[in-house]
PDB file of C-alpha atoms in Angstrom:
ATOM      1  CA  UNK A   1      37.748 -38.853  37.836  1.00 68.00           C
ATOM      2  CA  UNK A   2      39.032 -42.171  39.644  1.00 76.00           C
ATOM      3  CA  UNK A   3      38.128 -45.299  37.436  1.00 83.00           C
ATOM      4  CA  UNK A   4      36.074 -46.879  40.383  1.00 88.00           C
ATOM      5  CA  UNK A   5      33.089 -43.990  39.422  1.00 90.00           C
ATOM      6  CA  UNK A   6      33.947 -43.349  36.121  1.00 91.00           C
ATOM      7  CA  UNK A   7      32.941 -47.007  36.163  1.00 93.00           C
ATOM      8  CA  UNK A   8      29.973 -46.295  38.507  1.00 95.00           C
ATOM      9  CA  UNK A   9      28.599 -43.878  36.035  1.00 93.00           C
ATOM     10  CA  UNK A  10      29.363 -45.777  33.662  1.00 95.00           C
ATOM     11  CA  UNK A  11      26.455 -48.778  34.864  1.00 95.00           C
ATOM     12  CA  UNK A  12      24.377 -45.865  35.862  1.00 96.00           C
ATOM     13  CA  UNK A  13      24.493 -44.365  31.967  1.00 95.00           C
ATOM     14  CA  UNK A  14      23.791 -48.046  30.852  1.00 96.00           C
ATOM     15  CA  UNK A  15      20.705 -48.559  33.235  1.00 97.00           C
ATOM     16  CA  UNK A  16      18.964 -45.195  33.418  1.00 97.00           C
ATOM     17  CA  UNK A  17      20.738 -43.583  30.206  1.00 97.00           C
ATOM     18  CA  UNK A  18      23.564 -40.837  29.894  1.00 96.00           C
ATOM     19  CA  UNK A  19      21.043 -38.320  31.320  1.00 97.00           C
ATOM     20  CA  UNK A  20      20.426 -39.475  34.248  1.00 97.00           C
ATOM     21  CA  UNK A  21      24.054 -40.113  34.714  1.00 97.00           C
ATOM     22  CA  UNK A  22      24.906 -36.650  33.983  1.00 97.00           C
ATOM     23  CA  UNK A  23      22.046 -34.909  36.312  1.00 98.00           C
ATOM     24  CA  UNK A  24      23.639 -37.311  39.265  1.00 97.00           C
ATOM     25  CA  UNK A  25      27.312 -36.377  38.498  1.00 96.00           C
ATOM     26  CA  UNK A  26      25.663 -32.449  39.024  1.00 98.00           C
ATOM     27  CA  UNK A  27      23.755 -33.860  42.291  1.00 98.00           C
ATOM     28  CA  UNK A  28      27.222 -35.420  43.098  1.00 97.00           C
ATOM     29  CA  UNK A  29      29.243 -32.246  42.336  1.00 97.00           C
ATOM     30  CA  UNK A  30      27.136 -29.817  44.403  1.00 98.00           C
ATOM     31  CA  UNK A  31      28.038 -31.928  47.186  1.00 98.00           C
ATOM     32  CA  UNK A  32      31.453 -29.634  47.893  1.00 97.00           C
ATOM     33  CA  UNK A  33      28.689 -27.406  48.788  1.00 97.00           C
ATOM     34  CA  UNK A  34      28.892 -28.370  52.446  1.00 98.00           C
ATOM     35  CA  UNK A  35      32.493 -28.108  52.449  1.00 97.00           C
ATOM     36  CA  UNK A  36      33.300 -24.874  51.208  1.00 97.00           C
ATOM     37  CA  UNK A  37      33.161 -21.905  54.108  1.00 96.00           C
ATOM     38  CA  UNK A  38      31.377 -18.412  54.879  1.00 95.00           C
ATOM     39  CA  UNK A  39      31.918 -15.079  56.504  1.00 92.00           C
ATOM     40  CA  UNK A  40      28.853 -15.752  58.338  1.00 93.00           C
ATOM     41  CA  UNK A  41      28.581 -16.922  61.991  1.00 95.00           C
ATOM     42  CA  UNK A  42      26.159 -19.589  62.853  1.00 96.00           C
ATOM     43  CA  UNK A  43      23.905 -18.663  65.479  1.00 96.00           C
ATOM     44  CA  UNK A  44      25.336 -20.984  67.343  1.00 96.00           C
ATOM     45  CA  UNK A  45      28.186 -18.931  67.550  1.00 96.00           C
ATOM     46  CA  UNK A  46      30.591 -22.276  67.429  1.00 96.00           C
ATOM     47  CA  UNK A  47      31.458 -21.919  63.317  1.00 96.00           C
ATOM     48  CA  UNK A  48      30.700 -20.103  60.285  1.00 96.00           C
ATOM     49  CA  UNK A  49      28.110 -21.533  58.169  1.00 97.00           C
ATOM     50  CA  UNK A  50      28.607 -23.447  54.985  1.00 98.00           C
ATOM     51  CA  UNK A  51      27.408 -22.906  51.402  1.00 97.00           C
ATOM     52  CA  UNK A  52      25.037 -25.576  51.260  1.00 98.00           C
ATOM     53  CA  UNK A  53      23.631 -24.161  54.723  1.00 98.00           C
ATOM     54  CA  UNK A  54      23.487 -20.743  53.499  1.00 98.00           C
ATOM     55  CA  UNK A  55      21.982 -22.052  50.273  1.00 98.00           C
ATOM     56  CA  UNK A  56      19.326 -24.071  52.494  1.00 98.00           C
ATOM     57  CA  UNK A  57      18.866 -20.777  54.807  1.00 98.00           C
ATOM     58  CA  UNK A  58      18.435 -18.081  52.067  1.00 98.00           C
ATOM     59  CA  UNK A  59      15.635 -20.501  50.165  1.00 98.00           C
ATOM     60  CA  UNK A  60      13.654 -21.322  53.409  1.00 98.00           C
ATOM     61  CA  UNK A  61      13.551 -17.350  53.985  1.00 98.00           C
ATOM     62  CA  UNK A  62      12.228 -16.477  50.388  1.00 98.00           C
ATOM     63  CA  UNK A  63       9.363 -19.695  51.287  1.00 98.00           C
ATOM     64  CA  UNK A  64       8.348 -17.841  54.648  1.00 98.00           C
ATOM     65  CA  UNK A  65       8.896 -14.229  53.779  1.00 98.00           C
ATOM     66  CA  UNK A  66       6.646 -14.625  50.483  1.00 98.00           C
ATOM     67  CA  UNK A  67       4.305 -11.786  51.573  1.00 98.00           C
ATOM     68  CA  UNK A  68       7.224  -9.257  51.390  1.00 98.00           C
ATOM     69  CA  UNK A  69       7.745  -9.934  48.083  1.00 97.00           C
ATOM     70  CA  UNK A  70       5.840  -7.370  45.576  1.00 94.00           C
ATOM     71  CA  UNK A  71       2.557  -9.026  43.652  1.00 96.00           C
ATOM     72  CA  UNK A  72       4.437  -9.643  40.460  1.00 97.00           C
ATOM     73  CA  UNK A  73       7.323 -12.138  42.134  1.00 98.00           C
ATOM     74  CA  UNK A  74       7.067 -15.579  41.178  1.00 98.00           C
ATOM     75  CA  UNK A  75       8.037 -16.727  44.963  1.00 98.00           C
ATOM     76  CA  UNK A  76       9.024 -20.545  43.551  1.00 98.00           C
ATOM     77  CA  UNK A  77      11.108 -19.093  40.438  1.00 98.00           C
ATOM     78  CA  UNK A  78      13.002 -17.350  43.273  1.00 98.00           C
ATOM     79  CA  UNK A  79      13.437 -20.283  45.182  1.00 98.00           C
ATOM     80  CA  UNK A  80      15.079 -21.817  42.320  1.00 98.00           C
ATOM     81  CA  UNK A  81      17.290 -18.998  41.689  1.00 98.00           C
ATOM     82  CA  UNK A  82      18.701 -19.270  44.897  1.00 98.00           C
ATOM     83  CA  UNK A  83      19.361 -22.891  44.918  1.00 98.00           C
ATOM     84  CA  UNK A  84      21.345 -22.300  42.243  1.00 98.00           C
ATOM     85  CA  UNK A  85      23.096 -19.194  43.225  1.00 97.00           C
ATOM     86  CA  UNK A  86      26.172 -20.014  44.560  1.00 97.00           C
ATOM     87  CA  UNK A  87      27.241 -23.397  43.285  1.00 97.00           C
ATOM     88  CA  UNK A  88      29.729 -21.784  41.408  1.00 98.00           C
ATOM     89  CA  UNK A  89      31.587 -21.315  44.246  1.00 97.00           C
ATOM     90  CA  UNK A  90      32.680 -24.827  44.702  1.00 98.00           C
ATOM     91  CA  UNK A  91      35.158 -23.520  42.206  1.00 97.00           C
ATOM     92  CA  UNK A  92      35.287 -19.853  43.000  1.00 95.00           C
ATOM     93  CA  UNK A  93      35.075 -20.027  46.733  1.00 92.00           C
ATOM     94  CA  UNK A  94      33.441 -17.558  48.746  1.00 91.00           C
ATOM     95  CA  UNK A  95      34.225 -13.907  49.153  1.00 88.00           C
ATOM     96  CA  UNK A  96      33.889 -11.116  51.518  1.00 87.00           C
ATOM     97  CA  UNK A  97      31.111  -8.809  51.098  1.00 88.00           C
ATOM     98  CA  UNK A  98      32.879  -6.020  51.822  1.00 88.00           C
ATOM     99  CA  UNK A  99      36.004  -6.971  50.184  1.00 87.00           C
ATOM    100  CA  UNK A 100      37.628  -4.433  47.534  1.00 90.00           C
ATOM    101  CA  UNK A 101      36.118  -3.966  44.307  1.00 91.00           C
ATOM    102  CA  UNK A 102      39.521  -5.400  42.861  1.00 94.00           C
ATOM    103  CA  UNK A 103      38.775  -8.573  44.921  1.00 93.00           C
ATOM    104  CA  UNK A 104      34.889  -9.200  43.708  1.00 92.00           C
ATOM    105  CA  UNK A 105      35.671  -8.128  39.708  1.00 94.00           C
ATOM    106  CA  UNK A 106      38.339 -11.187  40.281  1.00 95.00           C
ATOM    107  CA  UNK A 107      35.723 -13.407  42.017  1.00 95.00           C
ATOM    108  CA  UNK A 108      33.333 -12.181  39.317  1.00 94.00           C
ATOM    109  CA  UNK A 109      35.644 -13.431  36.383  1.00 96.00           C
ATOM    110  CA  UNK A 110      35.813 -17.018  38.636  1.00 97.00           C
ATOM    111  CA  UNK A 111      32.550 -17.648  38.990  1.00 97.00           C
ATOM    112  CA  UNK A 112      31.706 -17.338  35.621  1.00 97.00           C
ATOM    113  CA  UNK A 113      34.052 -19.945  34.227  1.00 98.00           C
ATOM    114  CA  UNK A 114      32.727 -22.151  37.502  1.00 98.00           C
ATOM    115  CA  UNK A 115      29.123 -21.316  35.907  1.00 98.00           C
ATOM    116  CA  UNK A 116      30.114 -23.054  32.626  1.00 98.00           C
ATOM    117  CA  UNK A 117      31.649 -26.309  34.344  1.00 98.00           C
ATOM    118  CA  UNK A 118      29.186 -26.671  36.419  1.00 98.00           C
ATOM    119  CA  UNK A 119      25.856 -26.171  34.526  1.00 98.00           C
ATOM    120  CA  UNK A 120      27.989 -27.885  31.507  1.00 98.00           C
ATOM    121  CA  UNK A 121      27.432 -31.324  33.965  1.00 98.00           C
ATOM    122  CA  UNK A 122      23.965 -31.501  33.385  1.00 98.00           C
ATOM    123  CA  UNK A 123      22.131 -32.357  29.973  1.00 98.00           C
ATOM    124  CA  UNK A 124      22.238 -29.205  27.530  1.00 97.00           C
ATOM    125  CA  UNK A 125      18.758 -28.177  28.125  1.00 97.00           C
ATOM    126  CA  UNK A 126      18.936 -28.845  31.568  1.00 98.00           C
ATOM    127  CA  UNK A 127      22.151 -26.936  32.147  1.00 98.00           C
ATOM    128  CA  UNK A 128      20.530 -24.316  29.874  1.00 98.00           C
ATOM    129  CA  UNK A 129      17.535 -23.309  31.914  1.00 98.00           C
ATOM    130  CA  UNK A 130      19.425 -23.780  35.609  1.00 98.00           C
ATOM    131  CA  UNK A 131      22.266 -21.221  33.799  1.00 98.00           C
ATOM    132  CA  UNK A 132      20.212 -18.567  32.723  1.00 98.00           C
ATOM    133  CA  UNK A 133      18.602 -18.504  36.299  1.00 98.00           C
ATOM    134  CA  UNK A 134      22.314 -18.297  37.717  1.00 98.00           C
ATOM    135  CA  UNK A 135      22.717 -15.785  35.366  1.00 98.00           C
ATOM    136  CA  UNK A 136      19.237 -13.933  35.891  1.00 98.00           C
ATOM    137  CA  UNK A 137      20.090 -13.654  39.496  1.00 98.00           C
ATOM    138  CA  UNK A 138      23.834 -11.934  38.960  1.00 97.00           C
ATOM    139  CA  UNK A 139      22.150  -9.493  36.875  1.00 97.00           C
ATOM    140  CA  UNK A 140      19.690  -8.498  39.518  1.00 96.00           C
ATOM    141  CA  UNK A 141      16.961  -6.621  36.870  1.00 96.00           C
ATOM    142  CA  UNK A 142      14.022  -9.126  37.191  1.00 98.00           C
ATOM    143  CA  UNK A 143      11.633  -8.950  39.947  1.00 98.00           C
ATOM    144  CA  UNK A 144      11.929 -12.528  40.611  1.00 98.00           C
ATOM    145  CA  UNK A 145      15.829 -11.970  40.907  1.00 98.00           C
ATOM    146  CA  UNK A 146      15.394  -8.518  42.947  1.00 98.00           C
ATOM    147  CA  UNK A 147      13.430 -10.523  45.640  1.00 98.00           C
ATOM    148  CA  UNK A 148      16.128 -13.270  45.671  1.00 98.00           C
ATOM    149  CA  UNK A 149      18.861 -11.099  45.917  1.00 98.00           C
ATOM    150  CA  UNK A 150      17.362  -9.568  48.608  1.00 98.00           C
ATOM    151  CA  UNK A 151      16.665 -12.881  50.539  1.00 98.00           C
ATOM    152  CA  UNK A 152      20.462 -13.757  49.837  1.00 98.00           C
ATOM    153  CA  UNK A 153      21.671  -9.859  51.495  1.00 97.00           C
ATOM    154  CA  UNK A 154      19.407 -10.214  54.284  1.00 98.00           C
ATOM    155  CA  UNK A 155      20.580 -13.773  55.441  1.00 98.00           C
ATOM    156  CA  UNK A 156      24.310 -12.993  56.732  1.00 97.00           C
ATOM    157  CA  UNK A 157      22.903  -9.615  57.794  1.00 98.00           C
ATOM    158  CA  UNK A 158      20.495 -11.327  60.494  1.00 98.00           C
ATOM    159  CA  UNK A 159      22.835 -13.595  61.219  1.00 98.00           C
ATOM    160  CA  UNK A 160      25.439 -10.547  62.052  1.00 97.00           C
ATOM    161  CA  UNK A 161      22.752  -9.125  64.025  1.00 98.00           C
ATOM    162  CA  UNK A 162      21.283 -11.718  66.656  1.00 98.00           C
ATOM    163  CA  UNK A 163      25.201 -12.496  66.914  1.00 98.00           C
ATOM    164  CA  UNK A 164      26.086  -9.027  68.539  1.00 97.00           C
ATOM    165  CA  UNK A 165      28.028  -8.445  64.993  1.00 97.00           C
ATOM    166  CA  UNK A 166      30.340 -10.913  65.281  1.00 96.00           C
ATOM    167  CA  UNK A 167      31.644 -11.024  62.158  1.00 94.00           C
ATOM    168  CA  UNK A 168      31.468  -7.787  61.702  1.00 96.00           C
ATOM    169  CA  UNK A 169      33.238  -6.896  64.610  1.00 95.00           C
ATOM    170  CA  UNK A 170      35.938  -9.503  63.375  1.00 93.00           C
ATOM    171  CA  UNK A 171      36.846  -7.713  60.338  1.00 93.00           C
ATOM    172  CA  UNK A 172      35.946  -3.927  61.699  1.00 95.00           C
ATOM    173  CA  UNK A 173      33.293  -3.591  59.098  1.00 96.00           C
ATOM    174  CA  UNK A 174      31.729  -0.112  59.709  1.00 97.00           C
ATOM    175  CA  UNK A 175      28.106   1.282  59.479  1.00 97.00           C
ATOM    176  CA  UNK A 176      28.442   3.054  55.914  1.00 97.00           C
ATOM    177  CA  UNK A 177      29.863  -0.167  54.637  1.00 97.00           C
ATOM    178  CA  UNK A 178      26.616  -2.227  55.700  1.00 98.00           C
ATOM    179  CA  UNK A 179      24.313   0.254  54.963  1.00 97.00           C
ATOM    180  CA  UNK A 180      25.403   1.003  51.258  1.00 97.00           C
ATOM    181  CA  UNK A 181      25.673  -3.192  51.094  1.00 96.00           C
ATOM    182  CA  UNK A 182      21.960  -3.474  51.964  1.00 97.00           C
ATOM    183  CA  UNK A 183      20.619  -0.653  49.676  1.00 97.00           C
ATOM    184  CA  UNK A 184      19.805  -3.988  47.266  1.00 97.00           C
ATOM    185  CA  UNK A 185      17.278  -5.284  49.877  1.00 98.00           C
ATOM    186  CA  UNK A 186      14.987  -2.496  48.886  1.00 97.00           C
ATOM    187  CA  UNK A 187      14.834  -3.184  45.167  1.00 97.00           C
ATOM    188  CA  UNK A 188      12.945  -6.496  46.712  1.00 97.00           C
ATOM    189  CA  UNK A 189      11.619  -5.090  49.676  1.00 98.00           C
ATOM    190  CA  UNK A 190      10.829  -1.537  50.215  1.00 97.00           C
ATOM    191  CA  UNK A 191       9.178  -2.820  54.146  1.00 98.00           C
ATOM    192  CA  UNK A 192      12.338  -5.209  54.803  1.00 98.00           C
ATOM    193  CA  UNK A 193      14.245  -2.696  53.997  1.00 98.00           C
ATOM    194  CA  UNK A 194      12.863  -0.500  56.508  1.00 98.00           C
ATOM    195  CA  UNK A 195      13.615  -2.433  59.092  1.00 98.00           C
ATOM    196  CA  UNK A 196      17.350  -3.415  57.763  1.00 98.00           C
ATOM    197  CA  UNK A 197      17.829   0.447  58.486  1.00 98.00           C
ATOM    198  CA  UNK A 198      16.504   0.339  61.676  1.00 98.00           C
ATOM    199  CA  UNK A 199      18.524  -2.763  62.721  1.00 98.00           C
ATOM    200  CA  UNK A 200      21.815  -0.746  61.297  1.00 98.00           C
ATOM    201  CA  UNK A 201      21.031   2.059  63.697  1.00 98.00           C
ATOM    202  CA  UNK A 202      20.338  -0.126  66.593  1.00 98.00           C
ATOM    203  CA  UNK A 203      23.568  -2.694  65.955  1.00 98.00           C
ATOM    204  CA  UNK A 204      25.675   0.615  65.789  1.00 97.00           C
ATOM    205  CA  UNK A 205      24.322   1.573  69.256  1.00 97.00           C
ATOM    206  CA  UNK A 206      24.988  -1.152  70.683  1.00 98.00           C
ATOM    207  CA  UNK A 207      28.857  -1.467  69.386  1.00 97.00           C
ATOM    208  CA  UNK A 208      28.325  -4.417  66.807  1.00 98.00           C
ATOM    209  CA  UNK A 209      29.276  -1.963  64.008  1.00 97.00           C
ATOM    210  CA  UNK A 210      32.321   0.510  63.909  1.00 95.00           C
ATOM    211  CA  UNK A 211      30.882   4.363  63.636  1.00 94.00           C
ATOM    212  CA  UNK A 212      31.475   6.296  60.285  1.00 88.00           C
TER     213      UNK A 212
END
């Protein structure tokens, strides 16, 4: 860290206490957020969108799609959970959904060491409870995880859509591919997931997905 905010941290530990200067350097380091690339198209159709977008996206969904979640959800938890669920790629970066399974066991090994950097910023307790929903989430057995997962699966799949597939069309992605991808959305969202099929059916009609 350059001595100008170590220093800065320094008067911030010595005003508020070391806490507070610990949950700002975590504030601070989330940040790279905005700088660190998807897959996903904007709808603007000028870019792809950014983490912290996506992040912003996926947790404003899970807010105005409560009612598709099932009666035991905790809608907020959720929210949480996906706040949280991919600041590890500030050191992991982002990968392609439907990269190899070589490629995401890698990514898989990243993130985790990312997950104890990053959460290791904040106070131990602190760190604590935001880490085991990071972890909760990547282990997709909770309802409140199931329904977040399937906010964060339906996001870049929209997004695809109402963008004539664009990047899916980019990288030749093909129906099979998408439709074994969204199986998850179901575990959330048995009525969301009916209509992810009937999207699939209609983008491959209309040439945003390759056949087979």
């Amino acid at each position: 860290m350059p001595s100008a905010q170590a220093s800065l941290f320094t008067l911030i530990a010595e005003t508020g206490g070391p806490a507070l200067a610990d949950q700002l350097r975590f504030i601070l380091e989330v940040d790279k957020l905005k700088s660190i690339v998807r897959q996903s198209p904007l709808m603007t159709r000028d870019r792809n969108e950014t983490d912290a977008e996506h992040t912003w996206h996926v947790a404003t969904m899970a807010v105005v799609l409560a009612d598709f979640a099932g009666p035991e959800v905790d809608v907020m938890r959720a929210v949480r959970m996906l706040l949280v669920h991919d600041i590890v790629e500030i050191d992991a970066g982002d990968t392609f959904l439907y990269a190899t399974p070589e490629v995401h066991a890698a990514q898989e090994i990243a993130e985790r060491a990312a997950a104890d950097r990053i959460f290791g910023l904040l106070p131990e307790s602190q760190g604590a409870e935001l880490r085991a929903l990071w972890d909760e989430f990547e282990a997709h057995e909770s309802a409140d995880a199931h329904f977040a997962r399937t906010m964060d699966r339906l996001q870049p799949f929209l997004l695809n859509v109402f963008t004539d597939g664009m990047g899916w069309r980019k990288h030749g992605v093909r129906t099979s591919q998408v439709r074994t991808r969204m199986r998850i959305v179901a575990d959330g969202s048995p009525a969301l997931h009916a209509l992810v099929e009937r999207l699939i059916d209609e983008s491959e009609a209309r040439g945003y997905l390759a056949p087979g």
